[in-house]
Every structure is written in structure tokens, then in C-alpha cells.
């Protein structure tokens, strides 16, 4: 069942201890859509500038992503640049030029209202809520960030009462809940009306809080991470894509989706931009999912682990 | 089967956002021994000063720990003081007074040579190796820290070729391996001759690397952590205690032991010193172990989770 992804499409310039990439394709919607495209039909709603060009569109189309919802606006595409610490755990933003993204208004078609699954990437919570209310999907989740938690806290909390789930970073979850302890923060966020909460923990994996239960998935142990940019969005894409395909949002379905989120994030970090994420086979994905299940299993050693 | 624990016994003074404790019982051997005492007979080999007094000894004896290996030396007991950040993730040492611990020489009895399990807490690697060579236990593991990694690197690496396993913090594992990536660091440390490696990750749990496999256990989600002091040593105690009881150091046995390490660490952080860790029931321990197994399981939601 199709997934609609609303978010940013950007050009990123990134420096890590393993190299540098200049003005390469990035953005939350991009990573999420490409990761989800291994599981289901994906449509992207976003905005780019006149400088975007055909090549990045071709890459998205090569994953059979419906890019007809990507508006081309007068001006330049969103640009972000940043640099990572030696262990890749700290990131410093060098510049953020929102450009056409600053006045982004998601353009929806009437037929989008039949799209059963929706992922609202990190944009203004009022825009996220607007899309959600117009589409009323069967299943929805969103992401957010410090900027909106601090600047549009009320709008964000209203959104959380309407969306099924939130995928968010560790520190952002604590900030949003106003609580230093992650477990208490999770409980507080769920009490706002969320059906489930996924807390993303970078190289430590991710944790799922839903109703009365908890599940933790480790990061797939990657030996040569090159660039963590987009890992959280790729997690969201693997997670949402798997849920869209399975149609199973039960406890077990969410847990299975966590495995695929972790797998897609692990591929994302193995190269800059979408170089690795954009060229996977189902076999590669399923192999890592199997290994991750074994890493979680008390019963047996995983053959051929790290 | 009995476990012999060599390490420090200390008085700690700790300040956290949740309160303060002054000159309370601490030390790596103390936490490890008390955690292990729920699974097996434990003997502690350590040193304290003339100021140690009867009360802390009574606490250890109340856990049926054999304290006859704790020497009382002329001088004062090891003292440490520190303060934790608001989220408990950062610790600043305010003072370290080694006192009698500075010239600690583990005193072994002839009958210790029949003790099948040995945990070498964080002391000089030459002392650790001396104990290991004299006892030749069936199963052994050690801990270490930055101070020895930097100051006695060669001695430490010789020790790792002789001991079965190493339990160590994330950042220390990377420092010891001279490698920024944890997975590569783990591989390198295993290549020194270790049978297994446990990387402790605080609130993110712990990871096991052994031969060709990998296992990650989350931290038990504690809602009201009070003081993280001793959590890593309590993990080691739960882990080693369970292994000593089961006698099963296979992949599955190590994985089971990881669960119990995580459980004992979770109790440790719920109060200062040994207030919570020292007064557990088997029922409480088994309940958390069952919940942790459910948190790891893809199959089902854990009833009554957080």
C-alpha cells in the first residue's frame, strides 16, 4: 500500500573523517522515500529550486518514486552543510540556506487522499497538521526537531494528538517532554495521544514505546561508516515502508518495522548521499534483517556476524 | 560454582541531581560481588584501611559474601568523590584518594586455586595477571580503565591474551584498540586473544562480541535512576554470577548472562551505594530478566512494560 512522504529535498555538503561530498542530493524526504521504496510505492511531496536539475530526479525515478509532487519553485534549492567529529557522533552545522524551502506549501492532489500511509518529515508542525487533516490516512507518523519544539511547541503537541506515531532523536524527545529521563519522557509523549513513539539513538539503535510495551533494536554494526547524514530519515523510511507493505501496525508489526528501519539506516551511513542507500538489493536488505534478528535472539549465535 | 572477585573496596561521596551520599560503601569489587551474590558463592579479595569498620563488612556478610580475603591495612580506605550531570550521563571526579589501595597486593589462599571463576576488577594489569597466573581458573574476565590503557598498555595486552573475556566501556574499548569505530575496535581486541568482549554503554545497554557473533542487550528502562555509580561493576557481577551458576560459557550462556548483567545494573542505579542492589529478591531479578527478554523479542508485546 502506497506511502506518501512530505519533507525536504536538499543539496548537502558534508565533511567527515572519511571524505567530503559537495552539493549532493539529501533532505529528509529524499532519504525516507528512497529507503521506503524497497518496500512499497512511494510518492514524495516537496519543493526544489530551479537549479535542481534532472539528474537527482532521475535517481529518485530509478527507485520508482513518484516525484510528481515535487514542485519546482522560483529560486534555489534548500542547501545544508556540516562537518562531523572523528567518531561521527557530533555534527556541526556550517550553513543552512532554506531558499525555496522557507515558503514550502505541500501541494496535494485529490487522489492523495486515498493514500493510506503518510510520513510527515521534519517541517513546520502547522504544515504537517494541514497535510494530515486533508489526507486522513489510515496510518501516519511524523518527525520533528529542536527548532519546532522550541518555536512551535503548542502546534506540535496538537499534531501529536492526531498522528499515530512520532520518530524522534533521543535528546529531542527529552526536550519535547521537558524531562531528563528518556523513559519518563516517552511515557509523557505517549500521554499526548500518540499510539507509538520511536526514539532514535544513532549508533546505539532505536527504542520503541507503545502502549504497555517496549522494544529495543540495536544499530546494525557497521564497520566502515562514512557519513551519518540521513540515517534517521532512512530509519523512518525503512520503518514506514515496511509497515506500509505489511499493513500490520500491531506490536509485532511495529517491532518488525524497527528491524527494517535499523537495516536501512545501516546502509545509509556506508557512503555519502544516496550512493549506497539508492542501490540496494532486496537480498542485501533481507540478509541484514536476518542478522539483526539473530543479534536480538538469546537462542543462537549468528553465523557470519561481525 | 564459586566466583572470586578481585578489585577495590572504597568509600564514595557522590552528588547527583537526585541527592547526595557521603562516604558510602562503593568500589568495583563491592558492586560486582554483591550483584554476583544473587547467583553464586562469592569471595572478595581486596584491601581496606583501619577506618573501614564493621558496618560495611556486615553488609557484605549479609549477602553471604566471603570477606576473609579483604585485608585491613595500616592507613585509610580508598576514597572517591564525584558529581553527575543533570541527565546522569557525564561524571566529574572531584577527588581520588587511593590510600591503602595504592599498594594493594591481592592476598590469595592456597584453596583459592580451586575457585573455578575469577573476575579481575579494574586494578593494575600486572596485579590482574599475577592473580590469573596463580589461580588458573576455568573461566575468567577482567575490566580496566583509561589510566591503565595509557600507562600500562603492554601489560594489559598481555593480560588480554590470557583472560577469557573483557568487560569494558565503549570509549575505553576504542582507546584500547586505537580505533574510532566500535565494531572494528571489538574485532581488534578479540584478535588479541580474548574469547569474548562485552562493551558497556551505560543507558544504552551493552553489546557482546564473541567469535563470529554479536548480541546487544538494552538497558532495562529505569524511570527513576538516582546514581549510576557502580552500574558497570554491577553489570559485571550479574554477568559473571550468572555464568558461574550456569557453567555455560557458550554463545547462548553468554547471552543469558548479558540479560542478568543488565538487570543487576538497573537495580544498582535506583539508589545510592548498595541500598537497592544489596536488598533484592530473586523474584525481582527474575521479573526484570523476563521483561528484558520480552523487550528483545520480536514476537510479542511485554505485558506490563514501562
Coordinates of C-alpha atoms in Angstrom, one line a residue:
Chain A
X1 CA 0.0 0.0 0.0
X2 CA 1.4 3.3 -1.0
X3 CA 3.3 5.7 1.3
X4 CA 3.2 9.5 0.9
X5 CA 6.3 11.3 2.2
X6 CA 6.3 15.0 2.9
X7 CA 9.5 16.8 3.8
X8 CA 12.7 18.4 2.5
X9 CA 14.7 17.7 -0.6
X10 CA 18.1 19.4 -0.4
X11 CA 21.6 19.7 -1.6
X12 CA 24.0 18.8 1.3
X13 CA 27.7 19.5 1.6
X14 CA 29.3 17.2 4.2
X15 CA 32.8 16.6 5.6
X16 CA 33.5 13.6 7.6
X17 CA 36.9 11.9 8.6
X18 CA 36.3 9.6 5.6
X19 CA 35.9 12.3 2.9
X20 CA 33.9 15.0 1.6
X21 CA 30.8 15.5 -0.6
X22 CA 29.8 18.8 -2.1
X23 CA 26.2 19.7 -3.1
X24 CA 25.0 16.1 -3.2
X25 CA 21.4 15.0 -3.0
X26 CA 19.9 15.0 0.5
X27 CA 16.9 16.1 2.6
X28 CA 14.6 14.2 4.9
X29 CA 12.0 13.3 2.3
X30 CA 14.7 12.0 -0.1
X31 CA 16.3 9.6 2.4
X32 CA 13.0 8.5 3.7
X33 CA 11.5 7.9 0.3
X34 CA 14.4 6.0 -1.1
X35 CA 14.6 3.8 2.0
X36 CA 10.8 3.1 1.8
X37 CA 10.9 2.5 -1.9
X38 CA 12.4 -1.0 -1.3
X39 CA 9.1 -2.0 0.3
X40 CA 6.2 -0.1 -1.3
X41 CA 5.1 2.6 -3.8
X42 CA 6.3 6.0 -2.6
X43 CA 5.1 9.5 -3.5
X44 CA 7.2 12.5 -2.4
X45 CA 5.7 15.9 -1.7
X46 CA 8.4 18.5 -1.5
X47 CA 9.8 21.6 -3.1
X48 CA 13.1 22.3 -5.0
X49 CA 14.5 25.3 -6.8
X50 CA 15.1 25.9 -10.5
X51 CA 18.7 24.7 -10.0
X52 CA 17.7 21.2 -9.1
X53 CA 18.1 19.7 -12.5
X54 CA 17.3 16.3 -14.0
X55 CA 20.0 14.1 -12.6
X56 CA 18.7 13.9 -9.0
X57 CA 15.2 13.5 -10.3
X58 CA 16.4 10.6 -12.3
X59 CA 17.9 9.0 -9.2
X60 CA 14.5 9.2 -7.4
X61 CA 12.7 7.9 -10.5
X62 CA 15.2 5.0 -10.8
X63 CA 13.7 3.9 -7.4
X64 CA 10.3 4.1 -9.0
X65 CA 9.4 7.0 -6.7
X66 CA 6.5 9.2 -7.8
X67 CA 8.2 12.7 -8.0
X68 CA 5.2 14.5 -9.5
X69 CA 4.5 16.0 -6.1
X70 CA 7.9 17.8 -6.1
X71 CA 7.2 21.4 -7.0
X72 CA 9.9 23.4 -8.8
X73 CA 9.8 26.9 -7.3
X74 CA 11.5 30.1 -8.4
X75 CA 14.8 30.3 -6.5
X76 CA 17.4 27.9 -5.2
X77 CA 17.1 24.5 -3.7
X78 CA 17.5 24.1 0.1
X79 CA 21.2 23.8 1.0
X80 CA 22.8 22.5 4.2
X81 CA 26.4 22.0 5.0
X82 CA 28.0 20.4 8.0
X83 CA 31.0 18.6 9.4
X84 CA 31.3 15.5 11.7
X85 CA 33.6 14.7 14.5
X86 CA 36.2 11.9 14.3
X87 CA 33.9 9.3 15.8
X88 CA 30.9 10.7 13.7
X89 CA 28.8 11.2 16.8
X90 CA 29.0 15.0 16.8
X91 CA 27.8 17.2 14.0
X92 CA 28.4 20.9 13.5
X93 CA 26.2 22.8 11.0
X94 CA 28.2 25.2 8.9
X95 CA 25.4 26.7 7.0
X96 CA 21.6 26.3 6.4
X97 CA 20.1 28.1 3.4
X98 CA 16.4 27.3 3.3
X99 CA 15.9 29.0 0.0
X100 CA 12.7 27.8 -1.6
X101 CA 12.0 25.5 1.3
X102 CA 11.3 28.6 3.5
X103 CA 7.9 29.1 1.9
X104 CA 7.1 25.5 1.2
X105 CA 3.4 24.7 1.0
X106 CA 2.8 21.0 0.3
X107 CA 0.8 20.6 -2.9
X108 CA -1.6 17.7 -2.6
X109 CA -3.7 16.1 -5.4
X110 CA -7.2 14.9 -4.7
X111 CA -6.1 11.4 -5.3
X112 CA -3.5 11.7 -2.4
X113 CA -6.5 11.5 -0.1
X114 CA -6.6 7.8 -0.9
X115 CA -3.0 7.2 0.2
X116 CA -3.3 5.0 3.2
X117 CA 0.2 5.8 4.7
X118 CA 1.8 9.1 5.5
X119 CA 5.1 10.2 6.8
X120 CA 5.5 13.8 7.7
X121 CA 9.2 14.7 7.7
X122 CA 10.6 17.5 9.8
X123 CA 8.8 20.6 8.6
X124 CA 6.6 23.3 10.3
X125 CA 4.1 21.4 12.5
X126 CA 1.3 23.6 11.2
X127 CA 2.1 22.3 7.7
X128 CA 2.3 18.8 9.0
X129 CA -1.1 19.1 10.6
X130 CA -2.6 20.6 7.5
X131 CA -1.5 17.7 5.4
X132 CA -2.7 15.2 8.0
X133 CA -6.1 16.7 8.2
X134 CA -6.6 16.9 4.5
X135 CA -5.5 13.3 3.8
X136 CA -6.7 11.4 6.9
X137 CA -4.6 8.4 6.2
X138 CA -5.0 5.0 7.7
X139 CA -1.6 5.2 9.3
X140 CA 0.6 8.2 9.9
X141 CA 3.8 9.2 11.6
X142 CA 6.0 12.3 11.9
X143 CA 9.4 13.6 12.8
X144 CA 10.4 16.9 14.2
X145 CA 13.4 18.8 15.6
X146 CA 14.6 21.3 18.2
X147 CA 13.6 24.3 16.1
X148 CA 9.9 23.4 16.1
X149 CA 10.0 22.1 19.7
X150 CA 11.2 25.5 20.9
X151 CA 9.4 27.7 18.3
X152 CA 6.0 25.9 17.8
X153 CA 5.6 23.8 20.8
X154 CA 1.8 24.1 21.0
X155 CA 1.2 23.4 17.4
X156 CA 3.5 20.4 17.7
X157 CA 1.7 19.0 20.7
X158 CA -1.7 19.4 18.9
X159 CA -0.2 17.4 16.0
X160 CA 0.9 14.6 18.3
X161 CA -2.7 14.1 19.4
X162 CA -3.7 13.4 15.8
X163 CA -0.8 11.4 14.3
X164 CA -0.3 7.7 15.1
X165 CA 3.4 7.8 15.8
X166 CA 6.4 10.0 16.3
X167 CA 10.0 9.1 15.3
X168 CA 12.4 11.4 17.1
X169 CA 16.0 11.7 18.4
X170 CA 16.8 10.9 22.0
X171 CA 17.7 14.5 23.0
X172 CA 14.7 15.9 21.1
X173 CA 12.4 13.5 22.9
X174 CA 13.6 14.7 26.2
X175 CA 13.4 18.4 25.2
X176 CA 9.9 17.9 23.9
X177 CA 8.7 16.2 27.0
X178 CA 10.6 18.6 29.3
X179 CA 12.0 15.6 31.1
X180 CA 15.6 14.4 31.5
X181 CA 14.8 10.7 31.8
X182 CA 14.1 9.0 28.5
X183 CA 11.7 6.5 29.9
X184 CA 9.6 9.2 31.7
X185 CA 9.8 11.4 28.6
X186 CA 8.5 8.6 26.5
X187 CA 5.6 8.0 28.8
X188 CA 4.8 11.7 28.8
X189 CA 4.9 11.9 25.0
X190 CA 2.6 8.9 24.7
X191 CA 0.1 10.5 27.0
X192 CA -0.3 13.4 24.5
X193 CA -2.2 10.9 22.3
X194 CA 0.5 9.1 20.3
X195 CA -0.1 5.5 19.5
X196 CA 3.7 4.8 19.4
X197 CA 7.0 6.5 19.8
X198 CA 10.3 5.6 18.3
X199 CA 13.4 7.1 19.9
X200 CA 16.3 7.1 17.6
X201 CA 19.7 6.7 19.2
X202 CA 22.2 6.8 16.4
X203 CA 24.9 4.2 16.7
X204 CA 23.0 2.7 19.7
X205 CA 20.0 1.8 17.6
X206 CA 16.4 2.8 18.5
X207 CA 13.7 2.1 21.1
X208 CA 10.0 1.6 20.5
X209 CA 7.5 2.7 23.2
X210 CA 3.9 1.7 22.5
X211 CA 1.0 1.2 24.9
X212 CA 2.3 -1.1 27.6
X213 CA 5.4 -2.3 25.8
X214 CA 8.9 -1.6 24.9
X215 CA 11.3 -2.9 22.2
X216 CA 14.9 -2.0 21.6
X217 CA 16.7 -2.7 18.3
X218 CA 20.5 -2.3 18.1
X219 CA 22.1 -0.5 15.2
X220 CA 23.4 -3.0 12.7
X221 CA 27.2 -3.0 13.5
X222 CA 28.7 -1.1 10.5
X223 CA 32.5 -1.4 10.2
X224 CA 33.1 1.5 7.8
X225 CA 30.6 4.2 8.4
X226 CA 31.4 7.1 6.1
X227 CA 28.6 9.7 6.6
X228 CA 25.7 9.5 9.1
X229 CA 23.7 12.2 7.3
X230 CA 20.2 10.9 6.6
X231 CA 20.5 7.8 8.8
X232 CA 17.5 8.9 11.0
X233 CA 15.4 9.6 7.9
X234 CA 16.5 6.3 6.3
X235 CA 15.4 4.6 9.5
X236 CA 12.0 6.3 9.2
X237 CA 11.8 5.2 5.6
X238 CA 12.6 1.5 6.3
X239 CA 10.2 1.6 9.2
X240 CA 7.3 3.2 7.4
X241 CA 7.9 1.3 4.2
X242 CA 7.8 -2.0 5.9
X243 CA 4.6 -1.0 7.8
X244 CA 3.0 0.2 4.5
X245 CA 3.8 -3.2 2.9
X246 CA 2.8 -5.4 5.8
X247 CA -0.3 -3.3 6.8
X248 CA 0.4 -4.7 10.3
X249 CA 0.7 -1.9 13.0
X250 CA 0.3 -4.3 15.9
X251 CA 3.0 -4.6 18.5
X252 CA 4.7 -7.4 16.4
X253 CA 4.3 -5.4 13.2
X254 CA 6.0 -2.3 14.7
X255 CA 8.8 -4.5 16.0
X256 CA 9.4 -6.0 12.6
X257 CA 9.4 -2.5 11.2
X258 CA 12.0 -1.4 13.7
X259 CA 14.3 -4.1 12.3
X260 CA 14.0 -2.8 8.8
X261 CA 14.5 0.8 10.0
X262 CA 17.7 -0.2 11.5
X263 CA 18.8 -2.1 8.4
X264 CA 18.1 0.8 6.0
X265 CA 19.9 3.3 8.4
X266 CA 22.9 1.0 8.4
X267 CA 23.2 1.0 4.6
X268 CA 22.7 4.8 4.5
X269 CA 25.8 5.5 6.6
X270 CA 28.1 3.4 4.4
X271 CA 28.6 6.1 1.8
X272 CA 27.8 9.8 1.1
X273 CA 24.4 10.9 0.0
X274 CA 22.3 8.0 -1.5
X275 CA 25.3 6.2 -3.1
X276 CA 24.7 3.1 -1.0
X277 CA 21.1 3.6 0.0
X278 CA 20.0 4.1 -3.5
X279 CA 21.4 0.9 -4.9
X280 CA 20.5 -2.0 -2.7
X281 CA 19.0 -5.3 -3.5
X282 CA 16.2 -7.0 -1.5
X283 CA 18.7 -9.8 -0.8
X284 CA 21.1 -7.4 0.9
X285 CA 18.3 -5.9 3.0
X286 CA 16.8 -9.3 4.0
X287 CA 20.3 -10.6 4.9
X288 CA 20.9 -7.8 7.4
X289 CA 17.3 -8.1 8.8
X290 CA 18.0 -11.7 9.4
X291 CA 21.3 -10.9 11.1
X292 CA 19.7 -8.3 13.3
X293 CA 17.0 -10.7 14.4
X294 CA 19.8 -13.1 15.3
X295 CA 21.6 -10.3 17.2
X296 CA 18.4 -9.9 19.2
X297 CA 17.9 -13.6 19.8
X298 CA 19.1 -15.2 23.0
X299 CA 19.0 -18.6 21.4
X300 CA 21.8 -18.7 19.0
X301 CA 24.9 -17.2 17.7
X302 CA 24.6 -15.5 14.4
X303 CA 26.6 -17.3 11.7
X304 CA 28.9 -14.9 9.9
X305 CA 28.3 -12.0 12.2
X306 CA 30.8 -9.1 12.6
Chain B
X1 CA 30.3 -22.7 41.4
X2 CA 32.1 -20.0 43.4
X3 CA 33.4 -16.7 42.0
X4 CA 36.4 -14.9 43.2
X5 CA 36.3 -11.1 42.7
X6 CA 39.5 -9.0 43.0
X7 CA 39.2 -5.2 43.0
X8 CA 38.6 -2.1 45.0
X9 CA 36.5 -1.6 48.1
X10 CA 36.0 2.1 48.7
X11 CA 34.1 4.9 50.3
X12 CA 32.4 7.1 47.7
X13 CA 30.9 10.6 48.0
X14 CA 28.5 11.2 45.2
X15 CA 26.3 14.1 44.2
X16 CA 23.6 13.7 41.6
X17 CA 20.5 15.8 40.7
X18 CA 18.6 13.4 42.9
X19 CA 20.6 13.8 46.1
X20 CA 23.9 13.2 47.7
X21 CA 25.6 10.4 49.6
X22 CA 28.7 11.0 51.7
X23 CA 31.3 8.3 52.4
X24 CA 29.1 5.4 51.5
X25 CA 30.3 1.9 50.6
X26 CA 31.5 1.6 47.0
X27 CA 34.3 0.1 44.9
X28 CA 34.4 -2.2 41.9
X29 CA 34.8 -5.4 43.9
X30 CA 31.9 -4.4 46.2
X31 CA 29.3 -3.8 43.5
X32 CA 30.5 -6.8 41.5
X33 CA 30.4 -9.1 44.5
X34 CA 27.0 -8.0 45.7
X35 CA 25.5 -8.3 42.3
X36 CA 27.0 -11.8 41.8
X37 CA 25.9 -12.9 45.3
X38 CA 22.4 -13.4 44.0
X39 CA 23.7 -16.3 41.8
X40 CA 26.6 -18.0 43.4
X41 CA 29.1 -18.1 46.3
X42 CA 31.4 -15.1 46.1
X43 CA 34.7 -14.4 47.7
X44 CA 36.2 -10.9 47.6
X45 CA 40.0 -10.2 47.6
X46 CA 40.6 -6.5 48.3
X47 CA 42.1 -4.1 50.8
X48 CA 40.6 -1.6 53.2
X49 CA 42.0 0.8 55.8
X50 CA 41.8 0.7 59.6
X51 CA 38.9 3.1 59.3
X52 CA 36.7 0.7 57.4
X53 CA 34.7 -0.5 60.4
X54 CA 32.3 -3.4 61.0
X55 CA 29.1 -2.0 59.4
X56 CA 30.1 -2.2 55.7
X57 CA 31.6 -5.7 56.4
X58 CA 28.2 -6.7 57.9
X59 CA 26.5 -5.6 54.7
X60 CA 28.8 -7.8 52.6
X61 CA 28.3 -10.7 55.0
X62 CA 24.6 -10.2 54.9
X63 CA 24.9 -11.2 51.2
X64 CA 26.9 -14.3 52.4
X65 CA 30.0 -13.0 50.7
X66 CA 33.2 -14.4 51.9
X67 CA 35.1 -11.3 53.1
X68 CA 38.1 -13.2 54.6
X69 CA 40.1 -12.1 51.6
X70 CA 39.7 -8.4 52.4
X71 CA 42.9 -7.3 54.1
X72 CA 42.8 -4.5 56.7
X73 CA 46.0 -2.4 56.1
X74 CA 47.5 0.4 58.1
X75 CA 46.1 3.7 56.8
X76 CA 42.8 4.8 55.3
X77 CA 40.4 3.2 52.9
X78 CA 40.3 4.2 49.2
X79 CA 38.1 7.3 48.8
X80 CA 36.5 8.6 45.6
X81 CA 34.2 11.6 45.1
X82 CA 32.3 12.8 42.1
X83 CA 29.4 14.7 40.7
X84 CA 27.0 13.8 37.9
X85 CA 25.4 16.0 35.2
X86 CA 21.6 16.6 35.1
X87 CA 21.0 13.7 32.7
X88 CA 23.4 11.4 34.7
X89 CA 25.5 10.8 31.6
X90 CA 28.5 12.8 32.5
X91 CA 30.6 12.3 35.6
X92 CA 33.2 14.6 37.0
X93 CA 35.7 13.2 39.5
X94 CA 36.2 15.7 42.4
X95 CA 38.9 13.7 44.2
X96 CA 40.6 10.3 44.2
X97 CA 42.5 9.3 47.4
X98 CA 43.9 5.8 46.7
X99 CA 45.2 5.5 50.3
X100 CA 45.8 1.8 51.2
X101 CA 44.7 0.8 47.7
X102 CA 47.8 2.3 46.2
X103 CA 50.0 -0.6 47.5
X104 CA 47.3 -3.3 47.2
X105 CA 48.7 -6.8 46.7
X106 CA 46.0 -9.4 46.4
X107 CA 46.3 -12.0 49.2
X108 CA 45.4 -15.4 47.9
X109 CA 44.9 -18.5 49.9
X110 CA 46.0 -21.9 48.6
X111 CA 42.3 -23.0 48.3
X112 CA 41.6 -20.1 46.0
X113 CA 43.4 -22.0 43.3
X114 CA 40.3 -24.3 43.2
X115 CA 37.9 -21.4 42.6
X116 CA 36.7 -22.0 39.0
X117 CA 35.5 -18.4 38.2
X118 CA 37.5 -15.2 38.5
X119 CA 36.6 -11.6 37.9
X120 CA 39.5 -9.2 37.9
X121 CA 38.2 -5.7 38.6
X122 CA 39.9 -2.6 37.5
X123 CA 43.4 -2.7 39.1
X124 CA 47.0 -2.7 37.8
X125 CA 47.1 -5.2 34.9
X126 CA 50.3 -6.7 36.3
X127 CA 48.4 -7.5 39.5
X128 CA 45.5 -8.9 37.5
X129 CA 47.9 -11.1 35.5
X130 CA 49.6 -12.2 38.7
X131 CA 46.3 -13.4 40.2
X132 CA 45.2 -15.1 36.9
X133 CA 48.5 -17.0 36.6
X134 CA 48.4 -18.2 40.2
X135 CA 44.7 -19.3 40.1
X136 CA 44.4 -20.6 36.5
X137 CA 40.6 -20.6 36.8
X138 CA 38.2 -22.4 34.5
X139 CA 36.7 -19.1 33.5
X140 CA 38.0 -15.5 33.9
X141 CA 37.2 -12.0 32.9
X142 CA 38.5 -8.6 33.6
X143 CA 37.8 -4.9 33.5
X144 CA 40.2 -2.0 33.0
X145 CA 40.2 1.8 32.6
X146 CA 41.9 4.7 30.7
X147 CA 44.6 5.0 33.4
X148 CA 46.0 1.5 32.7
X149 CA 45.3 1.7 28.9
X150 CA 47.5 4.7 28.7
X151 CA 50.0 3.8 31.5
X152 CA 50.4 0.0 31.2
X153 CA 49.3 -0.8 27.7
X154 CA 51.7 -3.6 27.1
X155 CA 51.0 -5.4 30.3
X156 CA 47.3 -5.0 29.6
X157 CA 47.5 -6.5 26.2
X158 CA 49.5 -9.5 27.6
X159 CA 46.7 -10.0 30.1
X160 CA 44.1 -10.0 27.3
X161 CA 45.8 -12.9 25.7
X162 CA 45.4 -14.9 28.9
X163 CA 42.0 -14.0 30.2
X164 CA 38.7 -15.3 28.7
X165 CA 36.8 -12.1 28.5
X166 CA 37.0 -8.3 28.9
X167 CA 34.1 -6.1 30.1
X168 CA 34.9 -2.5 29.2
X169 CA 33.2 0.9 28.5
X170 CA 32.6 2.0 24.9
X171 CA 35.2 4.8 24.9
X172 CA 37.8 2.7 26.7
X173 CA 37.3 -0.1 24.1
X174 CA 38.1 2.4 21.3
X175 CA 41.0 3.8 23.2
X176 CA 42.5 0.4 23.9
X177 CA 42.1 -0.7 20.3
X178 CA 43.3 2.7 18.9
X179 CA 40.3 2.7 16.7
X180 CA 37.3 5.1 16.4
X181 CA 34.8 2.6 15.2
X182 CA 33.4 0.3 17.9
X183 CA 32.9 -2.7 15.7
X184 CA 36.4 -2.5 14.3
X185 CA 37.7 -1.9 17.8
X186 CA 35.9 -5.0 19.0
X187 CA 37.4 -7.1 16.2
X188 CA 40.9 -5.9 17.1
X189 CA 40.5 -6.6 20.8
X190 CA 39.2 -10.1 20.1
X191 CA 42.3 -10.7 17.9
X192 CA 44.5 -10.1 20.9
X193 CA 43.3 -13.5 22.2
X194 CA 40.1 -12.7 24.0
X195 CA 37.3 -15.3 23.9
X196 CA 34.6 -12.6 24.3
X197 CA 34.3 -8.9 24.7
X198 CA 31.4 -7.0 26.4
X199 CA 31.2 -3.3 25.6
X200 CA 29.2 -1.4 28.3
X201 CA 27.2 1.5 27.0
X202 CA 25.5 2.9 30.1
X203 CA 21.9 3.9 29.5
X204 CA 22.1 2.2 26.0
X205 CA 22.8 -1.2 27.4
X206 CA 25.7 -3.5 26.4
X207 CA 27.0 -5.4 23.4
X208 CA 28.6 -8.8 23.3
X209 CA 31.2 -9.7 20.7
X210 CA 32.4 -13.3 20.6
X211 CA 33.9 -15.3 17.9
X212 CA 31.6 -14.9 14.9
X213 CA 28.7 -13.4 16.7
X214 CA 27.2 -10.3 18.2
X215 CA 24.4 -9.7 20.7
X216 CA 23.0 -6.4 22.1
X217 CA 21.1 -6.1 25.3
X218 CA 19.3 -2.8 26.1
X219 CA 19.5 -1.3 29.5
X220 CA 16.4 -2.1 31.5
X221 CA 14.4 1.2 31.2
X222 CA 14.6 2.7 34.7
X223 CA 12.3 5.6 35.4
X224 CA 14.0 7.0 38.5
X225 CA 17.7 6.5 38.2
X226 CA 19.3 8.1 41.2
X227 CA 23.0 7.3 41.0
X228 CA 24.9 5.5 38.2
X229 CA 28.0 4.8 40.3
X230 CA 28.8 1.1 40.2
X231 CA 26.4 0.2 37.4
X232 CA 29.1 -1.2 35.2
X233 CA 30.5 -3.2 38.1
X234 CA 27.0 -4.5 38.9
X235 CA 26.6 -5.5 35.3
X236 CA 29.9 -7.4 35.6
X237 CA 28.6 -9.0 38.8
X238 CA 25.3 -10.1 37.3
X239 CA 27.1 -11.4 34.2
X240 CA 29.8 -13.3 36.0
X241 CA 27.5 -14.5 38.7
X242 CA 25.1 -16.0 36.2
X243 CA 27.9 -17.6 34.3
X244 CA 29.3 -19.1 37.5
X245 CA 26.0 -20.5 38.4
X246 CA 25.1 -21.9 34.9
X247 CA 28.6 -23.0 34.0
X248 CA 27.6 -22.3 30.4
X249 CA 30.0 -20.1 28.6
X250 CA 28.6 -21.0 25.1
X251 CA 27.1 -18.3 22.9
X252 CA 23.7 -18.8 24.5
X253 CA 25.1 -18.9 28.0
X254 CA 26.9 -15.6 27.4
X255 CA 23.7 -14.0 26.0
X256 CA 21.7 -15.1 29.0
X257 CA 24.4 -13.7 31.3
X258 CA 24.1 -10.3 29.4
X259 CA 20.5 -10.2 30.4
X260 CA 21.3 -10.6 34.1
X261 CA 24.2 -8.1 33.8
X262 CA 21.7 -5.5 32.5
X263 CA 19.2 -6.4 35.2
X264 CA 21.6 -6.0 38.1
X265 CA 22.9 -2.7 36.7
X266 CA 19.3 -1.4 36.5
X267 CA 18.8 -2.1 40.2
X268 CA 22.1 -0.5 41.1
X269 CA 21.2 2.9 39.7
X270 CA 17.9 3.1 41.5
X271 CA 19.6 4.3 44.8
X272 CA 22.9 5.4 46.2
X273 CA 25.6 2.9 47.1
X274 CA 24.2 -0.6 47.7
X275 CA 20.9 0.5 49.1
X276 CA 18.9 -1.1 46.3
X277 CA 21.4 -3.6 44.9
X278 CA 22.0 -5.1 48.3
X279 CA 18.4 -5.9 49.2
X280 CA 16.9 -7.6 46.1
X281 CA 14.9 -10.8 45.9
X282 CA 15.3 -13.5 43.3
X283 CA 11.7 -12.7 42.3
X284 CA 12.5 -9.1 41.5
X285 CA 15.6 -10.1 39.5
X286 CA 13.8 -12.8 37.5
X287 CA 10.9 -10.5 36.7
X288 CA 13.2 -7.9 35.1
X289 CA 15.1 -10.6 33.3
X290 CA 11.8 -11.9 31.9
X291 CA 10.8 -8.4 30.9
X292 CA 14.2 -7.8 29.2
X293 CA 13.8 -11.0 27.2
X294 CA 10.4 -9.7 26.1
X295 CA 11.9 -6.3 25.1
X296 CA 14.3 -8.3 22.9
X297 CA 11.6 -10.4 21.4
X298 CA 10.1 -9.6 18.0
X299 CA 7.1 -11.8 18.8
X300 CA 5.2 -10.2 21.5
X301 CA 4.5 -7.1 23.5
X302 CA 5.7 -7.4 27.0
X303 CA 2.7 -7.3 29.4
X304 CA 3.2 -4.6 32.0
X305 CA 6.3 -3.0 30.5
X306 CA 7.2 0.6 31.1

